[in-house]
PDB file of C-alpha atoms and ligand atoms in Angstrom:
ATOM      1  CA  MET R   1      60.518  34.736  68.672  1.00 65.00           C
ATOM      2  CA  MET R   2      57.532  36.687  69.966  1.00 64.00           C
ATOM      3  CA  MET R   3      58.022  40.030  71.655  1.00 73.00           C
ATOM      4  CA  GLU R   4      55.743  42.940  72.498  1.00 77.00           C
ATOM      5  CA  PRO R   5      56.194  45.518  69.728  1.00 74.00           C
ATOM      6  CA  GLU R   6      57.198  48.264  72.186  1.00 77.00           C
ATOM      7  CA  ARG R   7      59.978  46.005  73.488  1.00 92.00           C
ATOM      8  CA  ILE R   8      61.550  45.771  70.048  1.00 97.00           C
ATOM      9  CA  PRO R   9      64.267  48.407  69.618  1.00 98.00           C
ATOM     10  CA  VAL R  10      63.872  50.875  66.770  1.00 98.00           C
ATOM     11  CA  HIS R  11      67.646  51.022  66.239  1.00 98.00           C
ATOM     12  CA  VAL R  12      69.985  48.159  67.141  1.00 98.00           C
ATOM     13  CA  SER R  13      73.693  48.671  66.762  1.00 99.00           C
ATOM     14  CA  LEU R  14      76.414  46.039  66.821  1.00 99.00           C
ATOM     15  CA  ILE R  15      80.042  46.542  67.728  1.00 99.00           C
ATOM     16  CA  MET R  16      81.405  43.537  65.867  1.00 98.00           C
ATOM     17  CA  ASP R  17      84.456  42.442  67.813  1.00 99.00           C
ATOM     18  CA  GLY R  18      86.516  39.274  68.057  1.00 98.00           C
ATOM     19  CA  ASN R  19      87.107  38.264  64.431  1.00 98.00           C
ATOM     20  CA  GLY R  20      90.875  38.076  64.873  1.00 98.00           C
ATOM     21  CA  ARG R  21      90.662  35.956  68.015  1.00 98.00           C
ATOM     22  CA  TRP R  22      88.111  33.668  66.353  1.00 98.00           C
ATOM     23  CA  ALA R  23      90.567  32.989  63.522  1.00 98.00           C
ATOM     24  CA  GLN R  24      93.602  32.685  65.811  1.00 98.00           C
ATOM     25  CA  GLN R  25      91.751  30.061  67.876  1.00 98.00           C
ATOM     26  CA  ARG R  26      91.578  28.034  64.695  1.00 98.00           C
ATOM     27  CA  GLY R  27      95.200  28.598  63.749  1.00 98.00           C
ATOM     28  CA  LYS R  28      94.226  30.815  60.857  1.00 98.00           C
ATOM     29  CA  GLU R  29      95.099  34.385  59.802  1.00 97.00           C
ATOM     30  CA  ARG R  30      93.050  37.167  61.343  1.00 98.00           C
ATOM     31  CA  THR R  31      91.424  37.981  58.000  1.00 97.00           C
ATOM     32  CA  PHE R  32      89.787  34.546  57.994  1.00 98.00           C
ATOM     33  CA  GLY R  33      87.723  35.785  60.927  1.00 98.00           C
ATOM     34  CA  HIS R  34      86.640  38.876  59.010  1.00 98.00           C
ATOM     35  CA  PHE R  35      85.370  36.707  56.162  1.00 98.00           C
ATOM     36  CA  GLU R  36      83.348  34.560  58.550  1.00 98.00           C
ATOM     37  CA  GLY R  37      82.113  37.707  60.290  1.00 98.00           C
ATOM     38  CA  VAL R  38      80.379  38.732  57.068  1.00 98.00           C
ATOM     39  CA  GLU R  39      78.083  35.701  57.487  1.00 98.00           C
ATOM     40  CA  SER R  40      77.052  36.998  60.906  1.00 98.00           C
ATOM     41  CA  VAL R  41      76.234  40.415  59.394  1.00 98.00           C
ATOM     42  CA  ARG R  42      73.960  38.712  56.848  1.00 98.00           C
ATOM     43  CA  GLU R  43      72.232  36.561  59.411  1.00 98.00           C
ATOM     44  CA  ILE R  44      71.664  39.416  61.877  1.00 98.00           C
ATOM     45  CA  SER R  45      70.361  41.834  59.251  1.00 98.00           C
ATOM     46  CA  ASP R  46      67.979  39.183  57.915  1.00 98.00           C
ATOM     47  CA  GLU R  47      66.755  38.587  61.439  1.00 98.00           C
ATOM     48  CA  CYS R  48      66.204  42.341  61.928  1.00 98.00           C
ATOM     49  CA  LEU R  49      64.079  42.406  58.777  1.00 98.00           C
ATOM     50  CA  LYS R  50      61.995  39.490  60.085  1.00 98.00           C
ATOM     51  CA  LEU R  51      61.503  41.147  63.475  1.00 98.00           C
ATOM     52  CA  GLY R  52      60.541  44.504  61.974  1.00 97.00           C
ATOM     53  CA  ILE R  53      63.538  46.366  63.347  1.00 98.00           C
ATOM     54  CA  ARG R  54      63.715  49.643  61.470  1.00 98.00           C
ATOM     55  CA  TYR R  55      67.418  50.455  61.797  1.00 99.00           C
ATOM     56  CA  VAL R  56      70.328  48.104  62.200  1.00 99.00           C
ATOM     57  CA  SER R  57      73.895  49.420  62.260  1.00 99.00           C
ATOM     58  CA  PHE R  58      77.287  47.752  62.313  1.00 99.00           C
ATOM     59  CA  PHE R  59      80.534  49.209  63.510  1.00 99.00           C
ATOM     60  CA  ALA R  60      82.838  47.778  60.874  1.00 98.00           C
ATOM     61  CA  PHE R  61      85.967  49.922  61.010  1.00 99.00           C
ATOM     62  CA  SER R  62      87.029  52.664  63.393  1.00 98.00           C
ATOM     63  CA  GLU R  63      89.289  55.623  62.727  1.00 98.00           C
ATOM     64  CA  GLU R  64      91.796  53.893  65.023  1.00 98.00           C
ATOM     65  CA  ASN R  65      91.628  50.727  62.929  1.00 98.00           C
ATOM     66  CA  TRP R  66      93.627  52.565  60.194  1.00 98.00           C
ATOM     67  CA  ASN R  67      96.636  51.851  62.471  1.00 98.00           C
ATOM     68  CA  ARG R  68      96.410  48.112  61.812  1.00 98.00           C
ATOM     69  CA  PRO R  69      98.838  46.396  59.422  1.00 98.00           C
ATOM     70  CA  ARG R  70      98.342  47.611  55.869  1.00 98.00           C
ATOM     71  CA  LYS R  71      97.497  44.125  54.601  1.00 98.00           C
ATOM     72  CA  GLU R  72      94.645  43.683  57.082  1.00 98.00           C
ATOM     73  CA  VAL R  73      93.280  47.164  56.306  1.00 98.00           C
ATOM     74  CA  ASP R  74      93.385  46.454  52.542  1.00 98.00           C
ATOM     75  CA  THR R  75      91.640  43.116  52.996  1.00 98.00           C
ATOM     76  CA  LEU R  76      88.910  44.728  55.065  1.00 98.00           C
ATOM     77  CA  MET R  77      88.301  47.494  52.499  1.00 98.00           C
ATOM     78  CA  GLU R  78      88.114  44.931  49.694  1.00 98.00           C
ATOM     79  CA  LEU R  79      85.724  42.869  51.774  1.00 98.00           C
ATOM     80  CA  PHE R  80      83.401  45.801  52.431  1.00 98.00           C
ATOM     81  CA  MET R  81      83.406  46.727  48.759  1.00 98.00           C
ATOM     82  CA  SER R  82      82.867  43.218  47.352  1.00 98.00           C
ATOM     83  CA  ASN R  83      80.002  42.704  49.767  1.00 98.00           C
ATOM     84  CA  MET R  84      78.326  45.883  48.704  1.00 98.00           C
ATOM     85  CA  HIS R  85      78.466  44.633  45.130  1.00 97.00           C
ATOM     86  CA  SER R  86      77.248  41.130  45.909  1.00 97.00           C
ATOM     87  CA  GLN R  87      74.457  42.252  48.255  1.00 97.00           C
ATOM     88  CA  PHE R  88      73.013  44.932  45.965  1.00 98.00           C
ATOM     89  CA  GLY R  89      70.302  42.666  44.472  1.00 98.00           C
ATOM     90  CA  ASN R  90      69.396  41.404  47.885  1.00 98.00           C
ATOM     91  CA  PHE R  91      68.923  44.925  49.268  1.00 98.00           C
ATOM     92  CA  MET R  92      66.681  45.895  46.353  1.00 98.00           C
ATOM     93  CA  GLU R  93      64.619  42.724  46.635  1.00 98.00           C
ATOM     94  CA  LYS R  94      64.149  43.090  50.410  1.00 98.00           C
ATOM     95  CA  GLY R  95      63.603  46.845  50.446  1.00 98.00           C
ATOM     96  CA  VAL R  96      66.723  47.696  52.442  1.00 98.00           C
ATOM     97  CA  ARG R  97      68.152  51.210  52.364  1.00 98.00           C
ATOM     98  CA  TYR R  98      71.901  51.110  52.750  1.00 98.00           C
ATOM     99  CA  VAL R  99      73.828  53.931  54.399  1.00 98.00           C
ATOM    100  CA  VAL R 100      77.557  54.293  55.045  1.00 98.00           C
ATOM    101  CA  ILE R 101      78.659  56.670  57.812  1.00 99.00           C
ATOM    102  CA  GLY R 102      82.204  57.735  58.578  1.00 98.00           C
ATOM    103  CA  ASN R 103      85.128  59.872  57.515  1.00 98.00           C
ATOM    104  CA  ARG R 104      84.822  59.160  53.814  1.00 98.00           C
ATOM    105  CA  SER R 105      87.764  61.380  52.900  1.00 98.00           C
ATOM    106  CA  ARG R 106      90.042  58.524  54.031  1.00 98.00           C
ATOM    107  CA  LEU R 107      88.435  55.961  51.698  1.00 98.00           C
ATOM    108  CA  SER R 108      89.653  55.279  48.166  1.00 98.00           C
ATOM    109  CA  ASP R 109      87.891  56.843  45.159  1.00 98.00           C
ATOM    110  CA  LYS R 110      86.834  53.393  44.026  1.00 98.00           C
ATOM    111  CA  PHE R 111      85.289  52.586  47.408  1.00 98.00           C
ATOM    112  CA  ASN R 112      83.561  55.993  47.583  1.00 98.00           C
ATOM    113  CA  LYS R 113      82.031  55.410  44.150  1.00 98.00           C
ATOM    114  CA  THR R 114      80.706  52.021  45.202  1.00 98.00           C
ATOM    115  CA  ILE R 115      79.187  53.596  48.339  1.00 98.00           C
ATOM    116  CA  ASP R 116      77.611  56.487  46.422  1.00 98.00           C
ATOM    117  CA  SER R 117      75.973  54.203  43.860  1.00 98.00           C
ATOM    118  CA  LEU R 118      74.667  51.813  46.504  1.00 98.00           C
ATOM    119  CA  MET R 119      73.278  54.637  48.651  1.00 98.00           C
ATOM    120  CA  GLU R 120      71.627  56.290  45.656  1.00 98.00           C
ATOM    121  CA  ALA R 121      70.102  53.091  44.314  1.00 98.00           C
ATOM    122  CA  THR R 122      68.663  52.051  47.693  1.00 98.00           C
ATOM    123  CA  ALA R 123      67.647  55.522  48.924  1.00 98.00           C
ATOM    124  CA  ALA R 124      63.910  54.941  48.401  1.00 98.00           C
ATOM    125  CA  ASN R 125      63.813  51.464  49.991  1.00 98.00           C
ATOM    126  CA  ASP R 126      61.743  51.653  53.130  1.00 98.00           C
ATOM    127  CA  LYS R 127      61.536  48.270  54.864  1.00 98.00           C
ATOM    128  CA  MET R 128      64.688  48.798  56.905  1.00 98.00           C
ATOM    129  CA  THR R 129      67.785  50.987  56.991  1.00 99.00           C
ATOM    130  CA  MET R 130      71.118  49.199  57.278  1.00 98.00           C
ATOM    131  CA  ILE R 131      74.067  51.319  58.298  1.00 99.00           C
ATOM    132  CA  LEU R 132      77.757  50.480  58.042  1.00 98.00           C
ATOM    133  CA  PHE R 133      80.083  52.641  60.077  1.00 99.00           C
ATOM    134  CA  VAL R 134      83.396  52.743  58.259  1.00 98.00           C
ATOM    135  CA  SER R 135      86.330  54.966  59.256  1.00 98.00           C
ATOM    136  CA  TYR R 136      84.067  56.245  61.982  1.00 99.00           C
ATOM    137  CA  SER R 137      84.826  57.535  65.442  1.00 98.00           C
ATOM    138  CA  GLY R 138      82.591  59.366  67.873  1.00 99.00           C
ATOM    139  CA  LYS R 139      85.146  62.094  68.513  1.00 98.00           C
ATOM    140  CA  TRP R 140      85.596  62.668  64.767  1.00 98.00           C
ATOM    141  CA  ASP R 141      81.822  62.929  64.384  1.00 99.00           C
ATOM    142  CA  ILE R 142      81.407  65.467  67.203  1.00 98.00           C
ATOM    143  CA  LEU R 143      84.312  67.536  65.922  1.00 98.00           C
ATOM    144  CA  GLN R 144      83.120  67.674  62.306  1.00 98.00           C
ATOM    145  CA  ALA R 145      79.617  68.515  63.510  1.00 98.00           C
ATOM    146  CA  ALA R 146      80.893  71.282  65.805  1.00 98.00           C
ATOM    147  CA  ARG R 147      82.878  72.837  62.956  1.00 98.00           C
ATOM    148  CA  ARG R 148      79.930  72.828  60.567  1.00 98.00           C
ATOM    149  CA  MET R 149      77.572  74.071  63.271  1.00 98.00           C
ATOM    150  CA  ALA R 150      79.906  77.013  64.035  1.00 98.00           C
ATOM    151  CA  ALA R 151      80.332  77.822  60.342  1.00 98.00           C
ATOM    152  CA  ALA R 152      76.557  77.988  59.987  1.00 98.00           C
ATOM    153  CA  GLY R 153      76.245  80.102  63.108  1.00 98.00           C
ATOM    154  CA  ALA R 154      73.836  77.526  64.527  1.00 98.00           C
ATOM    155  CA  ASP R 155      73.601  76.211  68.068  1.00 97.00           C
ATOM    156  CA  ASP R 156      72.089  72.766  67.779  1.00 98.00           C
ATOM    157  CA  LEU R 157      74.698  70.043  67.097  1.00 98.00           C
ATOM    158  CA  GLU R 158      72.415  67.137  66.172  1.00 98.00           C
ATOM    159  CA  PRO R 159      71.618  68.148  62.597  1.00 98.00           C
ATOM    160  CA  TYR R 160      75.340  68.244  61.841  1.00 98.00           C
ATOM    161  CA  LEU R 161      76.241  64.810  63.195  1.00 99.00           C
ATOM    162  CA  ALA R 162      77.028  62.217  60.546  1.00 98.00           C
ATOM    163  CA  THR R 163      74.037  60.294  61.887  1.00 98.00           C
ATOM    164  CA  ALA R 164      71.530  63.129  61.411  1.00 98.00           C
ATOM    165  CA  GLY R 165      68.109  61.723  60.548  1.00 98.00           C
ATOM    166  CA  ILE R 166      68.855  58.359  62.147  1.00 98.00           C
ATOM    167  CA  PRO R 167      67.330  57.738  65.575  1.00 98.00           C
ATOM    168  CA  ASP R 168      69.834  57.213  68.395  1.00 98.00           C
ATOM    169  CA  PRO R 169      70.588  53.536  69.042  1.00 98.00           C
ATOM    170  CA  ASP R 170      68.240  51.991  71.623  1.00 98.00           C
ATOM    171  CA  LEU R 171      70.470  48.974  72.049  1.00 98.00           C
ATOM    172  CA  ILE R 172      74.187  48.574  71.462  1.00 99.00           C
ATOM    173  CA  ILE R 173      75.557  45.035  71.523  1.00 99.00           C
ATOM    174  CA  ARG R 174      79.263  44.382  71.779  1.00 99.00           C
ATOM    175  CA  THR R 175      80.677  40.917  71.206  1.00 99.00           C
ATOM    176  CA  SER R 176      83.956  39.258  72.296  1.00 98.00           C
ATOM    177  CA  GLY R 177      83.889  40.114  75.986  1.00 98.00           C
ATOM    178  CA  GLU R 178      85.324  43.628  75.754  1.00 98.00           C
ATOM    179  CA  LYS R 179      83.340  46.117  77.812  1.00 98.00           C
ATOM    180  CA  ARG R 180      84.117  49.427  76.272  1.00 98.00           C
ATOM    181  CA  ILE R 181      82.719  51.807  73.641  1.00 98.00           C
ATOM    182  CA  SER R 182      86.015  52.178  71.641  1.00 98.00           C
ATOM    183  CA  ASN R 183      85.165  55.664  70.358  1.00 98.00           C
ATOM    184  CA  TYR R 184      81.870  54.589  68.797  1.00 98.00           C
ATOM    185  CA  MET R 185      78.689  56.776  68.873  1.00 98.00           C
ATOM    186  CA  LEU R 186      79.768  58.863  71.884  1.00 98.00           C
ATOM    187  CA  TRP R 187      77.010  61.442  71.550  1.00 98.00           C
ATOM    188  CA  GLN R 188      74.281  59.187  70.226  1.00 98.00           C
ATOM    189  CA  ALA R 189      74.768  56.523  72.880  1.00 98.00           C
ATOM    190  CA  ALA R 190      73.786  58.892  75.692  1.00 98.00           C
ATOM    191  CA  TYR R 191      70.755  56.741  76.617  1.00 98.00           C
ATOM    192  CA  SER R 192      71.490  53.493  74.799  1.00 98.00           C
ATOM    193  CA  GLU R 193      71.174  50.196  76.587  1.00 98.00           C
ATOM    194  CA  PHE R 194      74.293  48.058  76.375  1.00 98.00           C
ATOM    195  CA  VAL R 195      74.532  44.283  76.093  1.00 98.00           C
ATOM    196  CA  PHE R 196      77.981  42.741  76.298  1.00 98.00           C
ATOM    197  CA  THR R 197      78.494  39.135  75.327  1.00 98.00           C
ATOM    198  CA  ASP R 198      81.576  36.908  75.361  1.00 98.00           C
ATOM    199  CA  THR R 199      80.604  35.376  72.017  1.00 98.00           C
ATOM    200  CA  LEU R 200      83.069  36.272  69.264  1.00 99.00           C
ATOM    201  CA  TRP R 201      81.524  38.078  66.303  1.00 99.00           C
ATOM    202  CA  PRO R 202      81.764  35.188  63.759  1.00 99.00           C
ATOM    203  CA  ASP R 203      79.855  33.032  66.251  1.00 99.00           C
ATOM    204  CA  PHE R 204      77.232  35.700  66.938  1.00 99.00           C
ATOM    205  CA  ARG R 205      74.163  34.430  65.112  1.00 98.00           C
ATOM    206  CA  LYS R 206      70.378  34.352  65.448  1.00 98.00           C
ATOM    207  CA  ASP R 207      70.197  32.716  68.872  1.00 98.00           C
ATOM    208  CA  SER R 208      72.749  35.054  70.470  1.00 98.00           C
ATOM    209  CA  PHE R 209      70.926  37.981  68.937  1.00 98.00           C
ATOM    210  CA  HIS R 210      67.603  36.838  70.364  1.00 98.00           C
ATOM    211  CA  ALA R 211      69.166  36.506  73.793  1.00 98.00           C
ATOM    212  CA  ALA R 212      70.452  40.068  73.557  1.00 98.00           C
ATOM    213  CA  LEU R 213      67.024  41.332  72.482  1.00 98.00           C
ATOM    214  CA  GLU R 214      65.433  39.537  75.397  1.00 97.00           C
ATOM    215  CA  GLU R 215      67.824  41.151  77.812  1.00 98.00           C
ATOM    216  CA  TYR R 216      67.019  44.545  76.232  1.00 98.00           C
ATOM    217  CA  ALA R 217      63.292  43.853  76.614  1.00 97.00           C
ATOM    218  CA  SER R 218      63.763  43.299  80.387  1.00 96.00           C
ATOM    219  CA  ARG R 219      65.521  46.647  80.914  1.00 97.00           C
ATOM    220  CA  ASP R 220      63.765  49.569  82.503  1.00 95.00           C
ATOM    221  CA  ARG R 221      64.558  52.700  80.479  1.00 96.00           C
ATOM    222  CA  ARG R 222      63.947  55.836  82.513  1.00 96.00           C
ATOM    223  CA  PHE R 223      65.758  58.602  80.614  1.00 96.00           C
ATOM    224  CA  GLY R 224      66.476  60.425  83.867  1.00 97.00           C
ATOM    225  CA  LYS R 225      62.847  60.529  84.881  1.00 96.00           C
ATOM    226  CA  VAL R 226      61.135  58.973  87.878  1.00 95.00           C
ATOM    227  CA  LYS R 227      59.382  55.706  87.161  1.00 83.00           C
ATOM    228  CA  LYS R 228      55.614  56.000  87.047  1.00 71.00           C
TER     229      LYS R 228
HETATM  230  C1  LIG K 301      86.478  43.110  64.795  1.00 78.22           C
HETATM  231  O1  LIG K 301      87.331  42.100  65.090  1.00 78.22           O
HETATM  232  C2  LIG K 301      86.638  43.679  63.402  1.00 78.22           C
HETATM  233  C3  LIG K 301      87.254  45.013  63.312  1.00 78.22           C
HETATM  234  C4  LIG K 301      87.529  45.811  64.305  1.00 78.22           C
HETATM  235  C5  LIG K 301      87.611  45.492  61.971  1.00 78.22           C
HETATM  236  P1  LIG K 301      88.850  42.341  65.479  1.00 78.22           P
HETATM  237  O2  LIG K 301      89.625  42.361  64.219  1.00 78.22           O
HETATM  238  O3  LIG K 301      88.990  43.530  66.343  1.00 78.22           O
HETATM  239  O4  LIG K 301      89.144  40.992  66.278  1.00 78.22           O
HETATM  240  P2  LIG K 301      89.947  40.884  67.659  1.00 78.22           P
HETATM  241  O5  LIG K 301      89.315  41.852  68.594  1.00 78.22           O
HETATM  242  O6  LIG K 301      91.358  41.256  67.355  1.00 78.22           O
HETATM  243  O7  LIG K 301      89.775  39.484  68.041  1.00 78.22           O
HETATM  244  C1  LIG K 302      86.096  48.202  67.877  1.00 78.22           C
HETATM  245  O1  LIG K 302      86.880  47.075  67.838  1.00 78.22           O
HETATM  246  C2  LIG K 302      85.872  48.749  66.514  1.00 78.22           C
HETATM  247  C3  LIG K 302      85.054  47.937  65.617  1.00 78.22           C
HETATM  248  C4  LIG K 302      84.330  46.908  65.980  1.00 78.22           C
HETATM  249  C5  LIG K 302      85.032  48.379  64.268  1.00 78.22           C
HETATM  250  P1  LIG K 302      88.456  47.185  68.127  1.00 78.22           P
HETATM  251  O2  LIG K 302      88.964  45.775  68.142  1.00 78.22           O
HETATM  252  O3  LIG K 302      89.102  48.100  67.206  1.00 78.22           O
HETATM  253  O4  LIG K 302      88.455  47.834  69.580  1.00 78.22           O
HETATM  254  P2  LIG K 302      89.545  47.823  70.738  1.00 78.22           P
HETATM  255  O5  LIG K 302      90.854  48.158  70.128  1.00 78.22           O
HETATM  256  O6  LIG K 302      89.550  46.445  71.311  1.00 78.22           O
HETATM  257  O7  LIG K 302      89.056  48.837  71.744  1.00 78.22           O
HETATM  258 MG1  LIG K 303      88.898  43.797  68.352  1.00 78.22          MG
END
């Protein structure tokens, strides 16, 4: 796929939705869809590397998702952890910096250790930054930032957001036909372009991604200004 470099987003974010429905359509348990969804994450992040996208982020688990059945939550946490272990070599080889963002106080010690070691080991990788949002919500982020900003007597919120240092998403893609933000990057999405697709996350692969990037490339971003 050829695209003018200025039409390639710096930061693409994916709200991965529809795993449960994908599995249910096949008469399988919801978790089956989460396993298949991991393949989409791999394919999309590889594609981002190829296209020279600097930041790719994935909304993997929201603060509200803690209210799902315990078994599903446990399976998801195990899945995140085992993938971090199995992908480590791949990240090092490809120069991917890995970052986890969210309310880490709700994660297990074991999971937090895995995250810390992966983030430390990949910190100097500079081809691309891959971000996993886990136990994240936009309201949580704004609240924790506001508290820390007030404690510091400062008046600029941005440096206190959990995403500090990461450019705001240029493009947010949501799969599965839902057209809502579901408490994702509320602050950071102020000027993001949105692409909604009916494709369920486990079916969202290279071709669907290219279609979304093409739609993004056709958008006219004005940021409140008058077009020249
Ligand atoms: C997205 O798929 C994955 C997570 C939110 C963890 P869902 O599990 O929400 O799948 P649907 O929306 O129920 O089909
Ligand atoms: C959004 O999906 C959160 C993630 C993709 C992690 P949900 O399935 O939780 O969203 P709602 O409940 O349909 O809004
Ligand atoms: Mg869902």
